[in-house]
GROMACS .gro file of C-alpha atoms in nm:
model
  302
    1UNK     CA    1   0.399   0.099  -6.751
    2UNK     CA    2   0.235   0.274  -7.028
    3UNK     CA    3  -0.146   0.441  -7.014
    4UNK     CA    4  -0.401   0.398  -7.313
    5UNK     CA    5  -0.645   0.624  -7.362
    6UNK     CA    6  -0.988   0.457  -7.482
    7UNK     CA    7  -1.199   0.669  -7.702
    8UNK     CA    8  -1.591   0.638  -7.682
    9UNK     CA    9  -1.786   0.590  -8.025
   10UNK     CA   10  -2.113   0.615  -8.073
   11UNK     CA   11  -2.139   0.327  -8.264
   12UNK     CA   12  -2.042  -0.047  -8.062
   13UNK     CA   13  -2.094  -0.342  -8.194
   14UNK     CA   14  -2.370  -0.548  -8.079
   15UNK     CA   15  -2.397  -0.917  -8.097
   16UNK     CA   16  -2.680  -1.093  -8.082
   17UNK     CA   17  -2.711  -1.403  -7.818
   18UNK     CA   18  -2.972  -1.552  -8.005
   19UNK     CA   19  -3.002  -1.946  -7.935
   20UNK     CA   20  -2.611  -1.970  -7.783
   21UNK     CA   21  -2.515  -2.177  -7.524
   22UNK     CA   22  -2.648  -2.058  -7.231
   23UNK     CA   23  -2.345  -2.091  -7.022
   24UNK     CA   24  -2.494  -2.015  -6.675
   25UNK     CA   25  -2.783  -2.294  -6.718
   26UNK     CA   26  -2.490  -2.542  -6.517
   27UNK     CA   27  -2.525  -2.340  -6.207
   28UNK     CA   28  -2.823  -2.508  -5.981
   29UNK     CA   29  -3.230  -2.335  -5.983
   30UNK     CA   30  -3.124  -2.132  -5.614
   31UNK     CA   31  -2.823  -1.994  -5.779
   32UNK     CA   32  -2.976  -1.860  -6.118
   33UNK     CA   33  -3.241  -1.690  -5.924
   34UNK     CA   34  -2.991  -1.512  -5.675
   35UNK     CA   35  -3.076  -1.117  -5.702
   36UNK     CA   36  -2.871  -0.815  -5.577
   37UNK     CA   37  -2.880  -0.486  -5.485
   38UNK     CA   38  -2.694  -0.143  -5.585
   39UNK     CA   39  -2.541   0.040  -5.273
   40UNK     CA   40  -2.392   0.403  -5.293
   41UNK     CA   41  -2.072   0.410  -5.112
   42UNK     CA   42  -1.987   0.768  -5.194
   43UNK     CA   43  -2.131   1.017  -5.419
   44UNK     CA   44  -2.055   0.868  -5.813
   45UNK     CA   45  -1.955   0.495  -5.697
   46UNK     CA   46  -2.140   0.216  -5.647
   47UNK     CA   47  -2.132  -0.172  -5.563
   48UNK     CA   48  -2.384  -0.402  -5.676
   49UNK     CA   49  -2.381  -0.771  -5.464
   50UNK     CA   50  -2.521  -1.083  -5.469
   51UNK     CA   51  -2.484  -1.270  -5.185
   52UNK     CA   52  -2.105  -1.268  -5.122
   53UNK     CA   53  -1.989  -1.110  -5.439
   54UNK     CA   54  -1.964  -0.756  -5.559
   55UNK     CA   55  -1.953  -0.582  -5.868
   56UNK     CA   56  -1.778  -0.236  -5.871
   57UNK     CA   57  -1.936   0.051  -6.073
   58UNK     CA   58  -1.854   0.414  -6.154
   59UNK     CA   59  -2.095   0.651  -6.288
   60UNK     CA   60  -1.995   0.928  -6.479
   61UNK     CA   61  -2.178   1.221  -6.672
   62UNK     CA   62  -2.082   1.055  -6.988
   63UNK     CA   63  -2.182   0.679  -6.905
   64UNK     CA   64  -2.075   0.415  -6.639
   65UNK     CA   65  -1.807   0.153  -6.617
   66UNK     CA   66  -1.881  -0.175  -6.429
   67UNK     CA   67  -1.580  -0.424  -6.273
   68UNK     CA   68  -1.686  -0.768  -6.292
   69UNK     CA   69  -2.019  -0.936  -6.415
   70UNK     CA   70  -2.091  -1.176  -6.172
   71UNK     CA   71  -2.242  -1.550  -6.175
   72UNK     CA   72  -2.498  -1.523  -6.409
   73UNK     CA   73  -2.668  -1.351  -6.722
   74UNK     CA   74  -2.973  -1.312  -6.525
   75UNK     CA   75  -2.781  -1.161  -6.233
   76UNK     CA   76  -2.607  -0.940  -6.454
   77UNK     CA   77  -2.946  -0.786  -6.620
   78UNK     CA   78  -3.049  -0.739  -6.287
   79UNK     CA   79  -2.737  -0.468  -6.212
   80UNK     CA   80  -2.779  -0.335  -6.568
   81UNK     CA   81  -3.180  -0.291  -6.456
   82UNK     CA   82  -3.058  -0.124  -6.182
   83UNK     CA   83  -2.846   0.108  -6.298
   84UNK     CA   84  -3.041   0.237  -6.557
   85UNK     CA   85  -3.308   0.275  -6.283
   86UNK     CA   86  -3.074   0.479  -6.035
   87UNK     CA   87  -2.776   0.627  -6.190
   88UNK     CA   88  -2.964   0.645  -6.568
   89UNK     CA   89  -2.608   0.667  -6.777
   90UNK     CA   90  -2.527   0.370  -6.987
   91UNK     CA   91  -2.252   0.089  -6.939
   92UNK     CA   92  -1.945   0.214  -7.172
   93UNK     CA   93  -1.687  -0.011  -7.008
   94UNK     CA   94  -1.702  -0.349  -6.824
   95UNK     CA   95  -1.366  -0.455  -6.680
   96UNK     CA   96  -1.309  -0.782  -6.542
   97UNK     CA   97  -1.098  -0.936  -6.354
   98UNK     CA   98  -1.089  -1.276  -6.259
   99UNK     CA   99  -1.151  -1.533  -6.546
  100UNK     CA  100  -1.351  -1.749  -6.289
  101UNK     CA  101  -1.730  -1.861  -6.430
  102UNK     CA  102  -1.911  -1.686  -6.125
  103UNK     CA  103  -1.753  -1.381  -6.190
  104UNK     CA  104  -1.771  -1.402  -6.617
  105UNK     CA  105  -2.061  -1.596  -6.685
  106UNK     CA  106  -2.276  -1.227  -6.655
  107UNK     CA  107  -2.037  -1.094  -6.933
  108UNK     CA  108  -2.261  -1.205  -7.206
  109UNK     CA  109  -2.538  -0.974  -7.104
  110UNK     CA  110  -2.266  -0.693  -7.157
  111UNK     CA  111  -2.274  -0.721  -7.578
  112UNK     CA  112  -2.334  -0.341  -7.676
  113UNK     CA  113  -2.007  -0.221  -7.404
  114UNK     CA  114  -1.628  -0.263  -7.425
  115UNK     CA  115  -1.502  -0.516  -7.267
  116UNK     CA  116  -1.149  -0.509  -7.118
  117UNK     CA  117  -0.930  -0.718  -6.922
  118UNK     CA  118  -0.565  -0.826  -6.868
  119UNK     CA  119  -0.380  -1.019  -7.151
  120UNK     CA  120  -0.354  -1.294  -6.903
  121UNK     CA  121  -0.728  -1.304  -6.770
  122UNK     CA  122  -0.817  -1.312  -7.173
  123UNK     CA  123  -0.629  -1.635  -7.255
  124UNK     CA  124  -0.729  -1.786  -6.914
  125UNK     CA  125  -1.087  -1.714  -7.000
  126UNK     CA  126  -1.014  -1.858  -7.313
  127UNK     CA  127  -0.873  -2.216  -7.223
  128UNK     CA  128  -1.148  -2.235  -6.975
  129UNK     CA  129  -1.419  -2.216  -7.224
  130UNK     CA  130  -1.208  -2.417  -7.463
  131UNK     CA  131  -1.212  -2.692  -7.151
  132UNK     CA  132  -1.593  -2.620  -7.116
  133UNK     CA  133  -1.655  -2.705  -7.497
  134UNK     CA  134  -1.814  -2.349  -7.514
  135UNK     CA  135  -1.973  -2.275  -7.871
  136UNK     CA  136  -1.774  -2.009  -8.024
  137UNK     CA  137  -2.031  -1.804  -8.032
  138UNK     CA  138  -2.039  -1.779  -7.615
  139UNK     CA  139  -1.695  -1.732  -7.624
  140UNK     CA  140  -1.723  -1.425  -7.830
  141UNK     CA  141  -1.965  -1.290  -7.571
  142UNK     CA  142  -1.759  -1.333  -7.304
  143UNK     CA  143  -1.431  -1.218  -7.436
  144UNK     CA  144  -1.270  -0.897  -7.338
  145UNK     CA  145  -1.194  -0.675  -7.705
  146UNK     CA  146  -0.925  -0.456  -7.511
  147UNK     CA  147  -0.633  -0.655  -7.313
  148UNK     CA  148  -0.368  -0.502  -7.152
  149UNK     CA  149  -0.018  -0.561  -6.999
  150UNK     CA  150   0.038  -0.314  -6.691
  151UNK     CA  151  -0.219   0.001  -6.711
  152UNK     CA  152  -0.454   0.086  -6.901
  153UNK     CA  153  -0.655   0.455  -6.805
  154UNK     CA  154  -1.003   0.550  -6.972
  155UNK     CA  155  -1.112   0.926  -6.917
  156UNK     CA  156  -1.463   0.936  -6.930
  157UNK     CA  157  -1.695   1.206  -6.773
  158UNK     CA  158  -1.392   1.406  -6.609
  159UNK     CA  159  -1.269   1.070  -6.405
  160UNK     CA  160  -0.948   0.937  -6.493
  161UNK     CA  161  -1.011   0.540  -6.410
  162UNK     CA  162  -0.664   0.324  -6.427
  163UNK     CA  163  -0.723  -0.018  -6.455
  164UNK     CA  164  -0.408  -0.170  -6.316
  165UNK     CA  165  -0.252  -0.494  -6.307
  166UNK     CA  166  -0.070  -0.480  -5.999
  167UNK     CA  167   0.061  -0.854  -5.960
  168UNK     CA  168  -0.072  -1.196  -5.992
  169UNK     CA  169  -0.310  -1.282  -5.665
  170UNK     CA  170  -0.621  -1.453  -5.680
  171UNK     CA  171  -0.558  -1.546  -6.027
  172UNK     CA  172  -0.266  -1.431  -6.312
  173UNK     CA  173  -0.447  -1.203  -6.451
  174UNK     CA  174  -0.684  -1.000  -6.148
  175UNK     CA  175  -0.745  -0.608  -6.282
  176UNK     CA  176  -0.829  -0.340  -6.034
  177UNK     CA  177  -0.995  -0.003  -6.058
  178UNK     CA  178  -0.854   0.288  -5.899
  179UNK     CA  179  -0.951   0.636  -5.958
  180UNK     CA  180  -0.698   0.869  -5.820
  181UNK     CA  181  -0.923   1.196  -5.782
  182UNK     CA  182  -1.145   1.071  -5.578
  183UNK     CA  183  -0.926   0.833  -5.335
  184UNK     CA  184  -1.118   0.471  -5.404
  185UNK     CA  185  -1.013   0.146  -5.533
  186UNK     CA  186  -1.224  -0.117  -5.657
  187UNK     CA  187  -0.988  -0.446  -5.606
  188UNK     CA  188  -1.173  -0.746  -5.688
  189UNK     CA  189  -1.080  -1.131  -5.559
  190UNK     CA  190  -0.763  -0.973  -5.435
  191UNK     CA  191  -0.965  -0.901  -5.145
  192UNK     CA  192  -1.220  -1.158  -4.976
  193UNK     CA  193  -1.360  -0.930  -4.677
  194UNK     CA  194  -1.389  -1.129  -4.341
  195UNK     CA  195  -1.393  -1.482  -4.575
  196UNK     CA  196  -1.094  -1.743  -4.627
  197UNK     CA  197  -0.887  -1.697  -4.933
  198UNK     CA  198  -0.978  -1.902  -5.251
  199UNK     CA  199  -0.651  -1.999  -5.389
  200UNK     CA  200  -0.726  -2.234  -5.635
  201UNK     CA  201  -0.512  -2.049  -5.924
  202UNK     CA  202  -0.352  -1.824  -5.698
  203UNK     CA  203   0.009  -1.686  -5.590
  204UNK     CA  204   0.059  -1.644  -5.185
  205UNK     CA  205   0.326  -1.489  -5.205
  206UNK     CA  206   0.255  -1.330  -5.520
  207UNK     CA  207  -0.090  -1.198  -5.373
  208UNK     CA  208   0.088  -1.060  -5.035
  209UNK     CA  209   0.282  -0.819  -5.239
  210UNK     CA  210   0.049  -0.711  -5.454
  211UNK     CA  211  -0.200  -0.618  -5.175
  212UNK     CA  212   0.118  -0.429  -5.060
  213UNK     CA  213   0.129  -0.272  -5.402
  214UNK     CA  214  -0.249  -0.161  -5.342
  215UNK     CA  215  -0.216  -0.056  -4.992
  216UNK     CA  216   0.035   0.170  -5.102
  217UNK     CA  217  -0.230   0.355  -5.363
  218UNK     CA  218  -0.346   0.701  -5.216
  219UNK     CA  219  -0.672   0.533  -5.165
  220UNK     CA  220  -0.891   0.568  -4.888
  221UNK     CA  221  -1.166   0.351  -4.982
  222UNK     CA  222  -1.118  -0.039  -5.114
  223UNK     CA  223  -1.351  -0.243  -5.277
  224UNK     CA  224  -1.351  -0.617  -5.201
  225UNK     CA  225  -1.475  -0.866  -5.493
  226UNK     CA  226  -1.624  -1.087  -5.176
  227UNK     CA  227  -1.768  -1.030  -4.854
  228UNK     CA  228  -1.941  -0.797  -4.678
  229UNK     CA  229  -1.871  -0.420  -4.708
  230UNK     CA  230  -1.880  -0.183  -4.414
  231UNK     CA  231  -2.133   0.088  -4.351
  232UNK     CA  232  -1.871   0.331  -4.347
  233UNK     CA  233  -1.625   0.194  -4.662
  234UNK     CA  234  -1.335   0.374  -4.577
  235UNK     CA  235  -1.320   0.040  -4.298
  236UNK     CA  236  -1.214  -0.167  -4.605
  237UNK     CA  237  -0.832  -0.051  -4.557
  238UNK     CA  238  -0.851  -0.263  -4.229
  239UNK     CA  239  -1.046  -0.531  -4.385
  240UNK     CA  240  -0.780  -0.578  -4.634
  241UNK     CA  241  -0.482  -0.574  -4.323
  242UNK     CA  242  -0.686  -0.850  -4.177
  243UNK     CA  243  -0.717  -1.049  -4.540
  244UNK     CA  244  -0.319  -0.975  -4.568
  245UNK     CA  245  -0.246  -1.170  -4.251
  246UNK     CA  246  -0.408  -1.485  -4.371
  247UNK     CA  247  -0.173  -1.509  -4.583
  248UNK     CA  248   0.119  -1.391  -4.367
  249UNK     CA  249   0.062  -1.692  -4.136
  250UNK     CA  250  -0.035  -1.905  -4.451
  251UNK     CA  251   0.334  -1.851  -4.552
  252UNK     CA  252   0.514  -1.902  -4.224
  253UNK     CA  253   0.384  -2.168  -4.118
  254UNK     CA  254   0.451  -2.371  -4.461
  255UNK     CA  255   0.796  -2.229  -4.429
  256UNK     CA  256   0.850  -2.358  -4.112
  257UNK     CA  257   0.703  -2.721  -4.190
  258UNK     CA  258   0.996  -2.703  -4.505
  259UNK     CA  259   1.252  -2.612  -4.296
  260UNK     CA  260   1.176  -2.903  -4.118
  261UNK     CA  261   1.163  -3.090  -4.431
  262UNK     CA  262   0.806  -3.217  -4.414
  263UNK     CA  263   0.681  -3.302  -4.758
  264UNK     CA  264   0.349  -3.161  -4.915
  265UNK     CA  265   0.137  -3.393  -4.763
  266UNK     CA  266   0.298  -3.359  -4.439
  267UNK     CA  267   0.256  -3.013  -4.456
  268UNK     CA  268  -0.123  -2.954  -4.521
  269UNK     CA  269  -0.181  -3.243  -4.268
  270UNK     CA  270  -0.030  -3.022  -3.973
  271UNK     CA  271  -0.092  -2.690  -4.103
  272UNK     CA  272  -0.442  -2.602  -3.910
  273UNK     CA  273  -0.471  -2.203  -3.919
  274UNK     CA  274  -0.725  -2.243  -3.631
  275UNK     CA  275  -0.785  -1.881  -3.597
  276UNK     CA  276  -0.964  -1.870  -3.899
  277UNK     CA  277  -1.168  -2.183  -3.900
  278UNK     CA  278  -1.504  -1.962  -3.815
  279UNK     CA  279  -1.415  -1.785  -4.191
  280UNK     CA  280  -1.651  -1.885  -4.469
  281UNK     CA  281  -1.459  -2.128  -4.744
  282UNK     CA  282  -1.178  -2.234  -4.440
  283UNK     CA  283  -1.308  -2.563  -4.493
  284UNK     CA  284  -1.315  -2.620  -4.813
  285UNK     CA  285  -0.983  -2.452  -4.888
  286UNK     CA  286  -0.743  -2.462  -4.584
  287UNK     CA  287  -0.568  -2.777  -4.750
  288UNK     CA  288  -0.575  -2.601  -5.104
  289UNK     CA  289  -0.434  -2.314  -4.943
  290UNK     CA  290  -0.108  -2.520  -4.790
  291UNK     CA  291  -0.057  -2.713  -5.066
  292UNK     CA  292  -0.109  -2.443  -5.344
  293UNK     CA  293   0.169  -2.250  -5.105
  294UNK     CA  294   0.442  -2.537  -5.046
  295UNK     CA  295   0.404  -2.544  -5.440
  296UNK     CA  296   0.495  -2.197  -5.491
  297UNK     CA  297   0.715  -2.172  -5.182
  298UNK     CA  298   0.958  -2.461  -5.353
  299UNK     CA  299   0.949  -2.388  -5.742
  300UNK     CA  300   0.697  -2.592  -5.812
  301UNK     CA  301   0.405  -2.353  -5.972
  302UNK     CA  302   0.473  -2.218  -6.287
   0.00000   0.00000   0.00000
């Protein structure tokens, strides 16, 4: 893996929005009005949510880099409000990391930043606008202008902040940040705290090794991308063991129903996972879960 170091101008681009496609107007009246809140979890790093997701940010004395701009424009302004309100540095750097519309539709309110992400969340992105008949003129506001293919590190303020791809997971393309000096890791959708997995483009057996890869980073605080985070943060290492084990007993028992030769229907029709039917999103994606699984457990996911 090889670093990059990014070099802050004074001078970013800015583009203007002007009468674009406005490509959060899909999501219903409750869900454009959501709001959030910025929490301190130690002195320099914050986490703005809205309802179950979170946005990591980092403040620095030369500016502040956000992971992930949530569901909406509207949403987003709302963390850039509050920023500027608490920490007062401005956004240099958002960093996102799944290519998912409630976690990219807030780019757009990111114009005068960089934008980076992994080669593979980029192109994602991409053919999901194309899919969306975005104008071109969203798609440039949502588009990362830095990609990357295994690390990429910006020094800003003193910090040394790796983004890092670690492995496909949630998606093929999920970044996380990780800042070495000061023992935290902001992971994204690789972690859904106390919540079922959403697997929809995902890996299971991908995604269990790279949350081994992170739980192996001298971190002692991690970040989920959903779910509640603990009062005391440094709980989110045992958050993530309890994530980790979804998909431990995800994988067994689809191994077991091939071994008996059961075929993909026969396999998320028996396949219950009944200690985790209390989770939020067990309902709606237990049966994704089995059969996105069997798919990748027998060659059949690209």
């Amino acid at each position: 893996m090889t670093g990059l170091m990014i070099l802050l101008t004074s001078s970013l681009l800015v583009f203007s929005l002007g009468a674009q496609e406005r490509d959060d107007s899909r999501l219903r009246p409750a869900e454009r009005n959501r709001t959030g809140a910025l929490r301190q979890l130690i002195p320099g790093y914050y986490v703005f949510s809205s309802t179950s997701f979170n946005s990591g940010v980092i403040a620095t004395s030369e500016g502040v880099v956000v992971l992930d701009a949530l569901s909406s424009e509207a949403i987003a302004r709302q963390e850039r409000e509050a920023i500027a309100s608490v920490i007062k540095q401005p956004v240099r750097f958002l960093v996102s990391s799944t290519f998912h519309n409630n976690y990219t539709w807030g780019n757009v309110a990111f114009q005068d930043v960089i934008k980076v992400g992994h080669e593979n969340y980029r192109a994602d992105l991409l053919a999901q606008m194309q899919r969306d008949r975005v104008s071109p003129e969203n798609q440039k506001a949502r588009l990362p202008q830095v990609t990357y293919r295994d690390r990429l590190t910006i020094h800003l303020g003193g910090k040394e902040i790796q983004i890092l791809y670690l492995g496909r997971g949630h998606t093929r393309g999920d970044s996380i940040m990780f800042v070495p000096q000061d023992r935290i890791a902001y992971v994204s959708e690789l972690f859904f705290s106390d919540q079922f997995l959403y697997i929809n483009d995902g890996y299971g057996l991908s995604w269990l090794k790279t949350l081994d890869a992170i739980q192996a980073l001298p971190a002692d605080i991690l970040v989920p991308g959903h779910g509640p985070i603990p009062q005391d943060p440094k709980e989110g290492r045992e958050g993530l063991h309890r994530f980790r084990q979804i998909l431990v007993d995800l994988r067994d028992a689809v191994q077991e129903e091939i071994a008996r030769g059961a075929t993909e229907d026969q396999a998320a029709a028996a396949i219950k996972l009944p200690q985790y039917e209390k989770l939020q999103g067990y309902t709606s994606q237990r049966e994704v879960a089995v059969r996105r699984m069997y798919k990748e457990m027998t060659g059949k996911l690209p």
